[in-house]
Amino acid sequence: MAEPDRLLGGYDPNAGRSAHAAQRPTLIPVPSLLRALLSEHLDPGYAAAAERRGGAPESGRARAFGWVWQALAATLVAAVFAAAVAQARSVEPGVRTAQQLLVRSVRSTEGSTSKLAKQRSVLSTQVDDVQRHALADDAEGQRLLSRLDALSLAAASTAIIGPGLTVTITDPGASPNLSDVSKQRVNGNRQIILDRDLQLVVNSLWASGAEAISVDGARIGPNVTIRQAGGAILVDNNPTSSPYTILAIGPPHAMRDVFDNSPGLQRLRLLEISYGVGVTVNVSDGLSLPAGSVREVKFAKQIGP
């Protein structure tokens, strides 16, 4: 350091050092993160814990104690599984008996429902005969009968026979999973025909001039729906499956000409090309359509004139 600087009170960093050491550059140690990552492979805390654990080897008694606990745990797990299996086997006969009772109850209820439906049909026919005999004597009664026939046809409450079209739709294969509609028409699922396809076909047949329509024996009327429930299609709440047979009574040739250019048949032809759906449209004579379900109407509103 220069003498004037020293006199002014400055500090000489080389004070007390030899001439050789005074000229040596001072190295300030700076920690290097990269060097630490490459050289120190274990955190100091983990290294200390490992050293402590390695410094005191486990005794034979401690190892034996650990084996005993492991054996007890394995025995407990085995006992739980054995108890579960025993309980399942003990309740299996009761479950099977309950299932059989439920099946018999369902079949009995179905039989009773069929008998009541037949009895209702017979009584409805008798009421209709009495009504016609009472109204057929004068002109006013005959006009009322004509009006009732037209309303019954529109309400699908009477059976009908006549010529028309038979549309048969065959699904290329049943779906392996009937629980999720969102998986339809994707790879790995074979169910192609959905409720909206049948709805479009039925609406196209109405627009083509059909006077009465049935889908797999269920008459389509004002209170009948075609909807999807999982992978099954319900027509008037009755499950139906492929092949789907749609009968439409009306002027067959005129209906065929209009239906050939309808959105419903165009959709079916597209599904036929894309997915292999079977579609046949035939002109038929003497089609027989049953009467539809008659339900009580609690509220109605006229639309249009």
GROMACS .gro file of C-alpha atoms in nm:
model
  305
    1MET     CA    1   0.000   0.000   0.000
    2ALA     CA    2   0.125   0.348  -0.075
    3GLU     CA    3   0.250   0.550   0.221
    4PRO     CA    4  -0.007   0.833   0.184
    5ASP     CA    5  -0.290   0.580   0.199
    6ARG     CA    6  -0.149   0.424   0.513
    7LEU     CA    7  -0.114   0.762   0.677
    8LEU     CA    8  -0.476   0.837   0.602
    9GLY     CA    9  -0.579   0.535   0.805
   10GLY     CA   10  -0.619   0.280   0.529
   11TYR     CA   11  -0.579  -0.095   0.591
   12ASP     CA   12  -0.314  -0.285   0.409
   13PRO     CA   13  -0.441  -0.631   0.315
   14ASN     CA   14  -0.083  -0.755   0.271
   15ALA     CA   15   0.026  -0.647   0.619
   16GLY     CA   16   0.209  -0.929   0.798
   17ARG     CA   17   0.254  -1.138   0.485
   18SER     CA   18   0.581  -1.221   0.315
   19ALA     CA   19   0.664  -1.072  -0.020
   20HIS     CA   20   0.599  -1.406  -0.191
   21ALA     CA   21   0.261  -1.455  -0.018
   22ALA     CA   22   0.162  -1.093  -0.072
   23GLN     CA   23   0.178  -1.136  -0.451
   24ARG     CA   24  -0.023  -1.457  -0.454
   25PRO     CA   25  -0.387  -1.407  -0.567
   26THR     CA   26  -0.652  -1.462  -0.302
   27LEU     CA   27  -0.900  -1.740  -0.382
   28ILE     CA   28  -1.247  -1.701  -0.241
   29PRO     CA   29  -1.418  -2.042  -0.212
   30VAL     CA   30  -1.753  -2.031  -0.395
   31PRO     CA   31  -1.987  -2.333  -0.356
   32SER     CA   32  -2.072  -2.502  -0.684
   33LEU     CA   33  -2.420  -2.655  -0.712
   34LEU     CA   34  -2.323  -2.864  -1.012
   35ARG     CA   35  -2.010  -2.998  -0.832
   36ALA     CA   36  -2.220  -3.083  -0.525
   37LEU     CA   37  -2.477  -3.269  -0.736
   38LEU     CA   38  -2.204  -3.472  -0.904
   39SER     CA   39  -1.998  -3.549  -0.593
   40GLU     CA   40  -2.249  -3.566  -0.309
   41HIS     CA   41  -2.499  -3.830  -0.410
   42LEU     CA   42  -2.682  -3.848  -0.077
   43ASP     CA   43  -2.836  -3.579   0.133
   44PRO     CA   44  -2.638  -3.527   0.456
   45GLY     CA   45  -2.943  -3.607   0.668
   46TYR     CA   46  -3.007  -3.934   0.487
   47ALA     CA   47  -2.636  -4.014   0.500
   48ALA     CA   48  -2.631  -3.964   0.878
   49ALA     CA   49  -2.940  -4.180   0.925
   50ALA     CA   50  -2.793  -4.455   0.709
   51GLU     CA   51  -2.468  -4.439   0.904
   52ARG     CA   52  -2.652  -4.471   1.236
   53ARG     CA   53  -2.858  -4.761   1.110
   54GLY     CA   54  -2.559  -4.936   0.966
   55GLY     CA   55  -2.358  -4.878   1.280
   56ALA     CA   56  -2.602  -5.080   1.494
   57PRO     CA   57  -2.680  -5.414   1.324
   58GLU     CA   58  -3.013  -5.569   1.402
   59SER     CA   59  -2.995  -5.839   1.662
   60GLY     CA   60  -3.126  -6.192   1.611
   61ARG     CA   61  -3.398  -6.134   1.867
   62ALA     CA   62  -3.526  -5.831   1.678
   63ARG     CA   63  -3.528  -6.026   1.350
   64ALA     CA   64  -3.718  -6.309   1.511
   65PHE     CA   65  -3.968  -6.062   1.658
   66GLY     CA   66  -4.027  -5.916   1.310
   67TRP     CA   67  -4.082  -6.260   1.162
   68VAL     CA   68  -4.336  -6.339   1.432
   69TRP     CA   69  -4.531  -6.022   1.351
   70GLN     CA   70  -4.526  -6.103   0.978
   71ALA     CA   71  -4.652  -6.454   1.047
   72LEU     CA   72  -4.932  -6.317   1.266
   73ALA     CA   73  -5.033  -6.067   0.997
   74ALA     CA   74  -5.040  -6.340   0.730
   75THR     CA   75  -5.247  -6.563   0.959
   76LEU     CA   76  -5.492  -6.281   1.023
   77VAL     CA   77  -5.535  -6.210   0.649
   78ALA     CA   78  -5.589  -6.581   0.579
   79ALA     CA   79  -5.846  -6.602   0.859
   80VAL     CA   80  -6.038  -6.304   0.717
   81PHE     CA   81  -6.048  -6.458   0.370
   82ALA     CA   82  -6.154  -6.794   0.511
   83ALA     CA   83  -6.433  -6.632   0.709
   84ALA     CA   84  -6.552  -6.444   0.399
   85VAL     CA   85  -6.557  -6.763   0.191
   86ALA     CA   86  -6.741  -6.951   0.465
   87GLN     CA   87  -6.999  -6.677   0.496
   88ALA     CA   88  -7.052  -6.665   0.119
   89ARG     CA   89  -7.104  -7.040   0.110
   90SER     CA   90  -7.344  -7.027   0.403
   91VAL     CA   91  -7.566  -6.759   0.249
   92GLU     CA   92  -7.552  -6.900  -0.105
   93PRO     CA   93  -7.849  -7.140  -0.058
   94GLY     CA   94  -8.060  -6.861   0.084
   95VAL     CA   95  -7.972  -6.630  -0.204
   96ARG     CA   96  -8.053  -6.900  -0.457
   97THR     CA   97  -8.386  -6.969  -0.288
   98ALA     CA   98  -8.472  -6.597  -0.288
   99GLN     CA   99  -8.387  -6.573  -0.658
  100GLN     CA  100  -8.609  -6.869  -0.739
  101LEU     CA  101  -8.894  -6.715  -0.540
  102LEU     CA  102  -8.853  -6.386  -0.724
  103VAL     CA  103  -8.852  -6.565  -1.061
  104ARG     CA  104  -9.167  -6.755  -0.975
  105SER     CA  105  -9.332  -6.436  -0.851
  106VAL     CA  106  -9.242  -6.252  -1.171
  107ARG     CA  107  -9.372  -6.533  -1.389
  108SER     CA  108  -9.692  -6.553  -1.188
  109THR     CA  109  -9.743  -6.179  -1.220
  110GLU     CA  110  -9.679  -6.196  -1.594
  111GLY     CA  111  -9.937  -6.472  -1.627
  112SER     CA  112 -10.193  -6.273  -1.430
  113THR     CA  113 -10.123  -5.966  -1.640
  114SER     CA  114 -10.175  -6.163  -1.962
  115LYS     CA  115 -10.504  -6.302  -1.835
  116LEU     CA  116 -10.624  -5.957  -1.733
  117ALA     CA  117 -10.521  -5.813  -2.070
  118LYS     CA  118 -10.720  -6.080  -2.254
  119GLN     CA  119 -11.018  -6.020  -2.027
  120ARG     CA  120 -10.994  -5.647  -2.095
  121SER     CA  121 -10.991  -5.711  -2.470
  122VAL     CA  122 -11.300  -5.930  -2.447
  123LEU     CA  123 -11.484  -5.672  -2.237
  124SER     CA  124 -11.381  -5.391  -2.473
  125THR     CA  125 -11.518  -5.589  -2.767
  126GLN     CA  126 -11.845  -5.644  -2.584
  127VAL     CA  127 -11.874  -5.273  -2.498
  128ASP     CA  128 -11.805  -5.183  -2.861
  129ASP     CA  129 -12.075  -5.424  -2.984
  130VAL     CA  130 -12.332  -5.285  -2.742
  131GLN     CA  131 -12.237  -4.932  -2.841
  132ARG     CA  132 -12.277  -5.002  -3.211
  133HIS     CA  133 -12.613  -5.170  -3.167
  134ALA     CA  134 -12.737  -4.872  -2.966
  135LEU     CA  135 -12.617  -4.610  -3.217
  136ALA     CA  136 -12.680  -4.782  -3.549
  137ASP     CA  137 -13.058  -4.727  -3.547
  138ASP     CA  138 -13.065  -4.363  -3.665
  139ALA     CA  139 -12.862  -4.127  -3.881
  140GLU     CA  140 -12.725  -3.932  -3.585
  141GLY     CA  141 -12.599  -4.252  -3.425
  142GLN     CA  142 -12.435  -4.358  -3.750
  143ARG     CA  143 -12.253  -4.023  -3.772
  144LEU     CA  144 -12.131  -4.071  -3.416
  145LEU     CA  145 -12.009  -4.423  -3.501
  146SER     CA  146 -11.815  -4.289  -3.799
  147ARG     CA  147 -11.661  -4.023  -3.578
  148LEU     CA  148 -11.573  -4.283  -3.313
  149ASP     CA  149 -11.412  -4.509  -3.575
  150ALA     CA  150 -11.195  -4.224  -3.698
  151LEU     CA  151 -11.091  -4.135  -3.345
  152SER     CA  152 -11.024  -4.499  -3.258
  153LEU     CA  153 -10.799  -4.530  -3.561
  154ALA     CA  154 -10.609  -4.217  -3.464
  155ALA     CA  155 -10.580  -4.338  -3.104
  156ALA     CA  156 -10.472  -4.688  -3.216
  157SER     CA  157 -10.728  -4.838  -2.982
  158THR     CA  158 -10.874  -5.089  -3.231
  159ALA     CA  159 -10.713  -5.372  -3.426
  160ILE     CA  160 -10.678  -5.319  -3.800
  161ILE     CA  161 -10.612  -5.537  -4.105
  162GLY     CA  162 -10.503  -5.418  -4.448
  163PRO     CA  163 -10.225  -5.390  -4.706
  164GLY     CA  164  -9.910  -5.193  -4.648
  165LEU     CA  165  -9.532  -5.210  -4.608
  166THR     CA  166  -9.313  -5.441  -4.401
  167VAL     CA  167  -8.978  -5.290  -4.299
  168THR     CA  168  -8.730  -5.532  -4.143
  169ILE     CA  169  -8.411  -5.399  -3.982
  170THR     CA  170  -8.144  -5.645  -3.872
  171ASP     CA  171  -7.863  -5.544  -3.640
  172PRO     CA  172  -7.527  -5.699  -3.741
  173GLY     CA  173  -7.470  -5.820  -3.385
  174ALA     CA  174  -7.579  -5.780  -3.025
  175SER     CA  175  -7.386  -5.546  -2.798
  176PRO     CA  176  -7.157  -5.714  -2.543
  177ASN     CA  177  -7.232  -5.435  -2.294
  178LEU     CA  178  -7.593  -5.319  -2.247
  179SER     CA  179  -7.525  -5.060  -1.980
  180ASP     CA  180  -7.400  -4.752  -2.158
  181VAL     CA  181  -7.560  -4.582  -2.457
  182SER     CA  182  -7.260  -4.355  -2.498
  183LYS     CA  183  -7.056  -4.655  -2.622
  184GLN     CA  184  -7.280  -4.716  -2.922
  185ARG     CA  185  -7.140  -4.705  -3.275
  186VAL     CA  186  -6.779  -4.717  -3.163
  187ASN     CA  187  -6.507  -4.975  -3.222
  188GLY     CA  188  -6.562  -5.291  -3.024
  189ASN     CA  189  -6.941  -5.249  -2.994
  190ARG     CA  190  -7.173  -5.434  -3.229
  191GLN     CA  191  -7.507  -5.268  -3.153
  192ILE     CA  192  -7.585  -5.024  -3.432
  193ILE     CA  193  -7.960  -4.960  -3.437
  194LEU     CA  194  -8.066  -4.708  -3.172
  195ASP     CA  195  -8.401  -4.569  -3.063
  196ARG     CA  196  -8.362  -4.254  -3.272
  197ASP     CA  197  -8.324  -4.467  -3.587
  198LEU     CA  198  -8.654  -4.645  -3.524
  199GLN     CA  199  -8.820  -4.314  -3.438
  200LEU     CA  200  -8.706  -4.162  -3.768
  201VAL     CA  201  -8.832  -4.464  -3.964
  202VAL     CA  202  -9.173  -4.453  -3.794
  203ASN     CA  203  -9.208  -4.079  -3.854
  204SER     CA  204  -9.108  -4.126  -4.218
  205LEU     CA  205  -9.377  -4.394  -4.258
  206TRP     CA  206  -9.637  -4.159  -4.109
  207ALA     CA  207  -9.525  -3.890  -4.355
  208SER     CA  208  -9.546  -4.145  -4.639
  209GLY     CA  209  -9.919  -4.197  -4.579
  210ALA     CA  210  -9.936  -4.478  -4.323
  211GLU     CA  211 -10.265  -4.509  -4.138
  212ALA     CA  212 -10.145  -4.748  -3.865
  213ILE     CA  213  -9.798  -4.866  -3.756
  214SER     CA  214  -9.663  -5.131  -3.522
  215VAL     CA  215  -9.307  -5.207  -3.412
  216ASP     CA  216  -9.243  -5.571  -3.318
  217GLY     CA  217  -9.610  -5.621  -3.236
  218ALA     CA  218  -9.652  -5.300  -3.032
  219ARG     CA  219  -9.904  -5.063  -3.187
  220ILE     CA  220  -9.778  -4.706  -3.219
  221GLY     CA  221 -10.027  -4.455  -3.079
  222PRO     CA  222 -10.038  -4.116  -2.908
  223ASN     CA  223  -9.917  -4.253  -2.573
  224VAL     CA  224  -9.653  -4.494  -2.706
  225THR     CA  225  -9.283  -4.410  -2.694
  226ILE     CA  226  -8.970  -4.560  -2.850
  227ARG     CA  227  -8.678  -4.498  -2.621
  228GLN     CA  228  -8.339  -4.632  -2.520
  229ALA     CA  229  -8.276  -4.789  -2.180
  230GLY     CA  230  -7.911  -4.882  -2.155
  231GLY     CA  231  -7.843  -5.098  -2.458
  232ALA     CA  232  -8.206  -5.212  -2.497
  233ILE     CA  233  -8.480  -5.043  -2.698
  234LEU     CA  234  -8.822  -5.015  -2.533
  235VAL     CA  235  -9.137  -4.983  -2.743
  236ASP     CA  236  -9.432  -4.896  -2.521
  237ASN     CA  237  -9.210  -5.001  -2.226
  238ASN     CA  238  -9.164  -5.348  -2.378
  239PRO     CA  239  -8.805  -5.453  -2.460
  240THR     CA  240  -8.742  -5.540  -2.822
  241SER     CA  241  -8.439  -5.670  -3.007
  242SER     CA  242  -8.308  -5.734  -3.356
  243PRO     CA  243  -8.453  -5.804  -3.606
  244TYR     CA  244  -8.692  -5.510  -3.578
  245THR     CA  245  -9.012  -5.557  -3.779
  246ILE     CA  246  -9.214  -5.245  -3.858
  247LEU     CA  247  -9.559  -5.289  -4.013
  248ALA     CA  248  -9.734  -4.992  -4.175
  249ILE     CA  249 -10.088  -5.020  -4.313
  250GLY     CA  250 -10.183  -4.786  -4.596
  251PRO     CA  251 -10.173  -4.760  -4.976
  252PRO     CA  252  -9.866  -4.979  -5.032
  253HIS     CA  253  -9.736  -4.858  -5.367
  254ALA     CA  254  -9.789  -4.489  -5.295
  255MET     CA  255  -9.627  -4.534  -4.955
  256ARG     CA  256  -9.331  -4.717  -5.112
  257ASP     CA  257  -9.269  -4.437  -5.362
  258VAL     CA  258  -9.262  -4.171  -5.091
  259PHE     CA  259  -9.076  -4.383  -4.835
  260ASP     CA  260  -8.793  -4.461  -5.081
  261ASN     CA  261  -8.691  -4.093  -5.068
  262SER     CA  262  -8.762  -4.036  -4.700
  263PRO     CA  263  -8.502  -3.943  -4.434
  264GLY     CA  264  -8.576  -4.266  -4.247
  265LEU     CA  265  -8.484  -4.498  -4.534
  266GLN     CA  266  -8.184  -4.283  -4.627
  267ARG     CA  267  -8.055  -4.322  -4.270
  268LEU     CA  268  -8.103  -4.699  -4.290
  269ARG     CA  269  -7.920  -4.719  -4.623
  270LEU     CA  270  -7.630  -4.522  -4.475
  271LEU     CA  271  -7.614  -4.762  -4.177
  272GLU     CA  272  -7.633  -5.052  -4.421
  273ILE     CA  273  -7.328  -4.926  -4.612
  274SER     CA  274  -7.129  -4.815  -4.307
  275TYR     CA  275  -7.204  -5.087  -4.052
  276GLY     CA  276  -7.361  -5.377  -4.239
  277VAL     CA  277  -7.716  -5.330  -4.109
  278GLY     CA  278  -7.974  -5.544  -4.291
  279VAL     CA  279  -8.264  -5.346  -4.439
  280THR     CA  280  -8.557  -5.490  -4.637
  281VAL     CA  281  -8.874  -5.311  -4.749
  282ASN     CA  282  -9.155  -5.527  -4.890
  283VAL     CA  283  -9.510  -5.464  -5.003
  284SER     CA  284  -9.746  -5.691  -4.810
  285ASP     CA  285 -10.116  -5.775  -4.818
  286GLY     CA  286 -10.333  -5.857  -4.522
  287LEU     CA  287 -10.116  -5.708  -4.249
  288SER     CA  288 -10.271  -5.743  -3.904
  289LEU     CA  289 -10.198  -5.483  -3.638
  290PRO     CA  290 -10.320  -5.530  -3.279
  291ALA     CA  291 -10.494  -5.264  -3.075
  292GLY     CA  292 -10.267  -5.036  -2.881
  293SER     CA  293 -10.265  -4.962  -2.512
  294VAL     CA  294 -10.544  -4.735  -2.397
  295ARG     CA  295 -10.448  -4.509  -2.110
  296GLU     CA  296 -10.650  -4.257  -1.920
  297VAL     CA  297 -10.601  -3.903  -2.045
  298LYS     CA  298 -10.615  -3.648  -1.764
  299PHE     CA  299 -10.530  -3.340  -1.966
  300ALA     CA  300 -10.541  -3.265  -2.338
  301LYS     CA  301 -10.500  -2.954  -2.549
  302GLN     CA  302 -10.606  -2.919  -2.910
  303ILE     CA  303 -10.336  -2.799  -3.145
  304GLY     CA  304 -10.444  -2.637  -3.470
  305PRO     CA  305 -10.796  -2.604  -3.614
   0.00000   0.00000   0.00000
